[in-house]
Amino acid sequence: MTGYFSGWMLQQRWLAVLIIAIIIALGIAVAPFSRSGNLLSIEPLPIDAIPNIGENLQIVHTAWPGRSPEEMEERITLPLSRTLMGMRGLKSLRSNSTIGSSDIYLIFEEKTGFRESRILIQEKLNTLDPTLIPPEVHPKLGPEATALGQIFWYTLEGVDEEGGVTPAWDLTEMRSIQDFYIKDHLRSVPGVAEVASIGGQIKEYQILLQPDKMRALNIDLEALRKALEANNISEGAHTLEINKAEYFINARGYFRSVEDIENTLVKRIGNQPVLIRDVAEVKIGDAYRRGLLEKNGHEVVGGIVVAQHGANPLKVINALKAKIEEIRPGLPQKELATNQKISLRILPYYDRSQLIRQSIKSLFHTLGLEIGITIFVVLLFLKNFRAALLIASVLPLAVSSTFILMWCFGLEANMASLAGIGIAIGTIVDLSIIQVENLVR
């Protein structure tokens, strides 16, 4: 049957040439190579250096600051674990409870899709019994990414006009720039699931209580907490019409300074108000931290970019670099007493695109040598240039067909899949030789 089909295709030469041209064109269009443009407007195969062979893992994180691991386990982890156990496609469940934090790891079966598993978990979390966990606690589903999603690390450092690194900003300032400016911009890049800040100091308002004054005025911690919550909100009311103009009535109550917190009313004793400043000291300080980021012997602030599941890592990294160049003029600058200008810059620390390009370059160099040696050996043994050329033409056709099938089934190109093409070259050549010999006979 195969020989009859091959003979028929040789008789229909123009049809064969047209089919081969279409296959090669589609193969080039979906090939996992970085190109400036695509005439067919087809999204190429996502390419990565590391094959993602991990399981379908989802994480449910719950934060409850200040609670002990035992309390987190009894009131958060166990109730949530029992509720999540009955989900369709769930293979195993693991949990971890630490100080103020609970993490539940859910591993789904392979037949359950990645996004399908996230939808199932989100439905469970949206329909939780209100009495199952404390009302102030809100479980959250982890980012839409896998364990291999960390594709780009960067640090924030001051750079002078000559390109040297000069520390001109303290850790608190750089962490604030990272959290409220850089992070939001990078999260807007298509294909980015999360941007995690690391290192530095987080600025916060700190209230240092004075127990002796609180005891003398009969004020407890619960009263302070309620007073702070009640005074840190904004309230809206109806409108008021004056001279045919409508005015909105709104009471702004958010804290904007240390003085706002100090002047917060806690209670009244007779006609005498008791304010926060009467029982505590308010200041701006750094939050407690349990780690840091170090580079070349000095502490820095940085970020970790995590790609979405199924995104093209190389494309996402290129878009990240373009976004970094876009926001670069908006980063702060300083001029030191020595008239030296220092600019805050985003410096790459780990860039997977370099690993991807180098791996693919090495692999295709090896494939090129292998194909060349195969053509030489075939020509040497067959001693027929036309037959050797026909056999060799099957190799790019087979590679293009492989890329098309990978694109149709939603697979990504990586070192493992591309190396498989190289391993299969020998089998492809053997089959081609058999077909040529049958046609010659």
mmCIF file with all atom_site columns, C-alpha atoms in Angstrom, residues 58 88 90 103 119 126 152-153 163 176 179-180 267-269 303 331 338 366 383 435:
data_model
loop_
_atom_site.group_PDB
_atom_site.id
_atom_site.type_symbol
_atom_site.label_atom_id
_atom_site.label_alt_id
_atom_site.label_comp_id
_atom_site.label_asym_id
_atom_site.label_entity_id
_atom_site.label_seq_id
_atom_site.pdbx_PDB_ins_code
_atom_site.Cartn_x
_atom_site.Cartn_y
_atom_site.Cartn_z
_atom_site.occupancy
_atom_site.B_iso_or_equiv
_atom_site.pdbx_formal_charge
_atom_site.auth_seq_id
_atom_site.auth_comp_id
_atom_site.auth_asym_id
_atom_site.auth_atom_id
_atom_site.pdbx_PDB_model_num
ATOM 1  C CA . GLN A 1 58  ? -1.816  23.748 42.894 1.00 0.00 ? 58  GLN A CA 1
ATOM 2  C CA . ARG A 1 88  ? -12.771 15.454 41.189 1.00 0.00 ? 88  ARG A CA 1
ATOM 3  C CA . LEU A 1 90  ? -7.471  14.975 43.096 1.00 0.00 ? 90  LEU A CA 1
ATOM 4  C CA . ASP A 1 103 ? -0.120  26.076 52.710 1.00 0.00 ? 103 ASP A CA 1
ATOM 5  C CA . ILE A 1 119 ? -11.417 26.196 38.450 1.00 0.00 ? 119 ILE A CA 1
ATOM 6  C CA . ASN A 1 126 ? -16.085 30.375 46.815 1.00 0.00 ? 126 ASN A CA 1
ATOM 7  C CA . PHE A 1 152 ? 13.791  36.116 35.248 1.00 0.00 ? 152 PHE A CA 1
ATOM 8  C CA . TRP A 1 153 ? 15.453  37.526 38.373 1.00 0.00 ? 153 TRP A CA 1
ATOM 9  C CA . GLY A 1 163 ? 28.405  51.960 34.600 1.00 0.00 ? 163 GLY A CA 1
ATOM 10 C CA . SER A 1 176 ? 9.049   50.901 48.095 1.00 0.00 ? 176 SER A CA 1
ATOM 11 C CA . ASP A 1 179 ? 6.512   47.322 45.333 1.00 0.00 ? 179 ASP A CA 1
ATOM 12 C CA . PHE A 1 180 ? 4.651   50.422 44.131 1.00 0.00 ? 180 PHE A CA 1
ATOM 13 C CA . LYS A 1 267 ? -12.304 56.368 74.559 1.00 0.00 ? 267 LYS A CA 1
ATOM 14 C CA . ARG A 1 268 ? -13.577 59.196 76.742 1.00 0.00 ? 268 ARG A CA 1
ATOM 15 C CA . ILE A 1 269 ? -13.153 59.485 80.493 1.00 0.00 ? 269 ILE A CA 1
ATOM 16 C CA . GLY A 1 303 ? 12.311  40.658 42.131 1.00 0.00 ? 303 GLY A CA 1
ATOM 17 C CA . LEU A 1 331 ? 13.246  55.493 37.711 1.00 0.00 ? 331 LEU A CA 1
ATOM 18 C CA . THR A 1 338 ? 30.744  65.126 44.158 1.00 0.00 ? 338 THR A CA 1
ATOM 19 C CA . THR A 1 366 ? 24.636  18.937 16.576 1.00 0.00 ? 366 THR A CA 1
ATOM 20 C CA . LYS A 1 383 ? 26.557  5.933  -5.092 1.00 0.00 ? 383 LYS A CA 1
ATOM 21 C CA . GLN A 1 435 ? 11.185  3.182  -0.050 1.00 0.00 ? 435 GLN A CA 1
#
